[in-house]
């Protein structure tokens, strides 16, 4: 008799986190673009923190460069 496979604890934790962030994003959409931006940045920070330690620094630097480029582009227009 085969046993039913259960999702791993990690998979369950990731699903709860995704649900939580998705709910926050939907709630933020009712409050406006600035609230959505704050949630999106939190989602990025969460994604970076879940990377293996050796990849976090590069990901954070890449995100920082992207924000700096966007900021410069907005101030030049």
mmCIF file with all atom_site columns, C-alpha atoms in Angstrom:
data_model
loop_
_atom_site.group_PDB
_atom_site.id
_atom_site.type_symbol
_atom_site.label_atom_id
_atom_site.label_alt_id
_atom_site.label_comp_id
_atom_site.label_asym_id
_atom_site.label_entity_id
_atom_site.label_seq_id
_atom_site.pdbx_PDB_ins_code
_atom_site.Cartn_x
_atom_site.Cartn_y
_atom_site.Cartn_z
_atom_site.occupancy
_atom_site.B_iso_or_equiv
_atom_site.pdbx_formal_charge
_atom_site.auth_seq_id
_atom_site.auth_comp_id
_atom_site.auth_asym_id
_atom_site.auth_atom_id
_atom_site.pdbx_PDB_model_num
ATOM 1  C CA . UNK A 1 1  ? 0.000  0.000  0.000   1.00 0.00 ? 1  UNK A CA 1
ATOM 2  C CA . UNK A 1 2  ? 1.468  3.334  -1.058  1.00 0.00 ? 2  UNK A CA 1
ATOM 3  C CA . UNK A 1 3  ? 1.479  6.223  1.340   1.00 0.00 ? 3  UNK A CA 1
ATOM 4  C CA . UNK A 1 4  ? 0.316  9.628  0.269   1.00 0.00 ? 4  UNK A CA 1
ATOM 5  C CA . UNK A 1 5  ? 3.171  12.029 -0.231  1.00 0.00 ? 5  UNK A CA 1
ATOM 6  C CA . UNK A 1 6  ? 3.127  15.113 1.948   1.00 0.00 ? 6  UNK A CA 1
ATOM 7  C CA . UNK A 1 7  ? 4.641  18.447 1.026   1.00 0.00 ? 7  UNK A CA 1
ATOM 8  C CA . UNK A 1 8  ? 7.868  19.217 2.817   1.00 0.00 ? 8  UNK A CA 1
ATOM 9  C CA . UNK A 1 9  ? 7.960  21.745 5.627   1.00 0.00 ? 9  UNK A CA 1
ATOM 10 C CA . UNK A 1 10 ? 9.990  24.050 3.407   1.00 0.00 ? 10 UNK A CA 1
ATOM 11 C CA . UNK A 1 11 ? 7.361  23.865 0.656   1.00 0.00 ? 11 UNK A CA 1
ATOM 12 C CA . UNK A 1 12 ? 4.593  24.592 3.152   1.00 0.00 ? 12 UNK A CA 1
ATOM 13 C CA . UNK A 1 13 ? 6.522  27.539 4.598   1.00 0.00 ? 13 UNK A CA 1
ATOM 14 C CA . UNK A 1 14 ? 7.149  28.938 1.110   1.00 0.00 ? 14 UNK A CA 1
ATOM 15 C CA . UNK A 1 15 ? 3.474  28.575 0.224   1.00 0.00 ? 15 UNK A CA 1
ATOM 16 C CA . UNK A 1 16 ? 2.417  30.430 3.394   1.00 0.00 ? 16 UNK A CA 1
ATOM 17 C CA . UNK A 1 17 ? 4.945  33.158 2.683   1.00 0.00 ? 17 UNK A CA 1
ATOM 18 C CA . UNK A 1 18 ? 3.780  33.521 -0.922  1.00 0.00 ? 18 UNK A CA 1
ATOM 19 C CA . UNK A 1 19 ? 0.156  33.686 0.219   1.00 0.00 ? 19 UNK A CA 1
ATOM 20 C CA . UNK A 1 20 ? 1.000  36.303 2.852   1.00 0.00 ? 20 UNK A CA 1
ATOM 21 C CA . UNK A 1 21 ? 2.951  38.468 0.393   1.00 0.00 ? 21 UNK A CA 1
ATOM 22 C CA . UNK A 1 22 ? 0.227  38.067 -2.238  1.00 0.00 ? 22 UNK A CA 1
ATOM 23 C CA . UNK A 1 23 ? -2.409 39.183 0.253   1.00 0.00 ? 23 UNK A CA 1
ATOM 24 C CA . UNK A 1 24 ? -0.245 42.153 1.259   1.00 0.00 ? 24 UNK A CA 1
ATOM 25 C CA . UNK A 1 25 ? 0.170  43.101 -2.403  1.00 0.00 ? 25 UNK A CA 1
ATOM 26 C CA . UNK A 1 26 ? -3.590 43.012 -3.026  1.00 0.00 ? 26 UNK A CA 1
ATOM 27 C CA . UNK A 1 27 ? -4.228 45.101 0.069   1.00 0.00 ? 27 UNK A CA 1
ATOM 28 C CA . UNK A 1 28 ? -1.544 47.570 -0.967  1.00 0.00 ? 28 UNK A CA 1
ATOM 29 C CA . UNK A 1 29 ? -3.164 47.972 -4.390  1.00 0.00 ? 29 UNK A CA 1
ATOM 30 C CA . UNK A 1 30 ? -6.195 49.479 -2.683  1.00 0.00 ? 30 UNK A CA 1
ATOM 31 C CA . UNK A 1 31 ? -3.947 52.039 -0.967  1.00 0.00 ? 31 UNK A CA 1
ATOM 32 C CA . UNK A 1 32 ? -2.098 53.237 -4.051  1.00 0.00 ? 32 UNK A CA 1
ATOM 33 C CA . UNK A 1 33 ? 1.204  52.995 -5.924  1.00 0.00 ? 33 UNK A CA 1
ATOM 34 C CA . UNK A 1 34 ? 3.442  53.995 -2.997  1.00 0.00 ? 34 UNK A CA 1
ATOM 35 C CA . UNK A 1 35 ? 2.034  51.169 -0.872  1.00 0.00 ? 35 UNK A CA 1
ATOM 36 C CA . UNK A 1 36 ? 2.510  48.695 -3.739  1.00 0.00 ? 36 UNK A CA 1
ATOM 37 C CA . UNK A 1 37 ? 6.116  49.847 -4.108  1.00 0.00 ? 37 UNK A CA 1
ATOM 38 C CA . UNK A 1 38 ? 6.772  49.245 -0.410  1.00 0.00 ? 38 UNK A CA 1
ATOM 39 C CA . UNK A 1 39 ? 5.381  45.707 -0.642  1.00 0.00 ? 39 UNK A CA 1
ATOM 40 C CA . UNK A 1 40 ? 7.351  45.003 -3.837  1.00 0.00 ? 40 UNK A CA 1
ATOM 41 C CA . UNK A 1 41 ? 10.557 46.064 -2.090  1.00 0.00 ? 41 UNK A CA 1
ATOM 42 C CA . UNK A 1 42 ? 9.694  43.795 0.843   1.00 0.00 ? 42 UNK A CA 1
ATOM 43 C CA . UNK A 1 43 ? 9.134  40.934 -1.606  1.00 0.00 ? 43 UNK A CA 1
ATOM 44 C CA . UNK A 1 44 ? 12.523 41.587 -3.197  1.00 0.00 ? 44 UNK A CA 1
ATOM 45 C CA . UNK A 1 45 ? 14.195 41.701 0.215   1.00 0.00 ? 45 UNK A CA 1
ATOM 46 C CA . UNK A 1 46 ? 12.505 38.413 1.131   1.00 0.00 ? 46 UNK A CA 1
ATOM 47 C CA . UNK A 1 47 ? 13.603 36.755 -2.121  1.00 0.00 ? 47 UNK A CA 1
ATOM 48 C CA . UNK A 1 48 ? 17.191 37.873 -1.586  1.00 0.00 ? 48 UNK A CA 1
ATOM 49 C CA . UNK A 1 49 ? 17.204 36.601 2.002   1.00 0.00 ? 49 UNK A CA 1
ATOM 50 C CA . UNK A 1 50 ? 16.095 33.154 0.798   1.00 0.00 ? 50 UNK A CA 1
ATOM 51 C CA . UNK A 1 51 ? 19.028 32.817 -1.591  1.00 0.00 ? 51 UNK A CA 1
ATOM 52 C CA . UNK A 1 52 ? 22.068 30.797 -0.579  1.00 0.00 ? 52 UNK A CA 1
ATOM 53 C CA . UNK A 1 53 ? 24.479 32.955 1.441   1.00 0.00 ? 53 UNK A CA 1
ATOM 54 C CA . UNK A 1 54 ? 27.047 33.138 -1.357  1.00 0.00 ? 54 UNK A CA 1
ATOM 55 C CA . UNK A 1 55 ? 24.501 34.672 -3.774  1.00 0.00 ? 55 UNK A CA 1
ATOM 56 C CA . UNK A 1 56 ? 22.897 37.237 -1.446  1.00 0.00 ? 56 UNK A CA 1
ATOM 57 C CA . UNK A 1 57 ? 25.587 39.888 -1.725  1.00 0.00 ? 57 UNK A CA 1
ATOM 58 C CA . UNK A 1 58 ? 25.560 39.875 -5.529  1.00 0.00 ? 58 UNK A CA 1
ATOM 59 C CA . UNK A 1 59 ? 21.756 39.959 -5.631  1.00 0.00 ? 59 UNK A CA 1
ATOM 60 C CA . UNK A 1 60 ? 21.641 42.885 -3.198  1.00 0.00 ? 60 UNK A CA 1
ATOM 61 C CA . UNK A 1 61 ? 24.238 44.766 -5.234  1.00 0.00 ? 61 UNK A CA 1
ATOM 62 C CA . UNK A 1 62 ? 22.316 44.103 -8.445  1.00 0.00 ? 62 UNK A CA 1
ATOM 63 C CA . UNK A 1 63 ? 19.076 45.346 -6.866  1.00 0.00 ? 63 UNK A CA 1
ATOM 64 C CA . UNK A 1 64 ? 20.837 48.454 -5.568  1.00 0.00 ? 64 UNK A CA 1
ATOM 65 C CA . UNK A 1 65 ? 22.245 49.214 -9.038  1.00 0.00 ? 65 UNK A CA 1
ATOM 66 C CA . UNK A 1 66 ? 18.786 48.802 -10.537 1.00 0.00 ? 66 UNK A CA 1
ATOM 67 C CA . UNK A 1 67 ? 17.259 51.223 -8.011  1.00 0.00 ? 67 UNK A CA 1
ATOM 68 C CA . UNK A 1 68 ? 20.074 53.715 -8.544  1.00 0.00 ? 68 UNK A CA 1
ATOM 69 C CA . UNK A 1 69 ? 19.600 53.582 -12.320 1.00 0.00 ? 69 UNK A CA 1
ATOM 70 C CA . UNK A 1 70 ? 15.861 54.083 -11.960 1.00 0.00 ? 70 UNK A CA 1
ATOM 71 C CA . UNK A 1 71 ? 16.366 56.990 -9.547  1.00 0.00 ? 71 UNK A CA 1
ATOM 72 C CA . UNK A 1 72 ? 18.810 58.660 -11.950 1.00 0.00 ? 72 UNK A CA 1
ATOM 73 C CA . UNK A 1 73 ? 16.454 58.129 -14.864 1.00 0.00 ? 73 UNK A CA 1
ATOM 74 C CA . UNK A 1 74 ? 13.576 59.704 -12.946 1.00 0.00 ? 74 UNK A CA 1
ATOM 75 C CA . UNK A 1 75 ? 15.612 62.733 -11.891 1.00 0.00 ? 75 UNK A CA 1
ATOM 76 C CA . UNK A 1 76 ? 16.860 63.317 -15.459 1.00 0.00 ? 76 UNK A CA 1
ATOM 77 C CA . UNK A 1 77 ? 13.386 63.418 -16.976 1.00 0.00 ? 77 UNK A CA 1
#
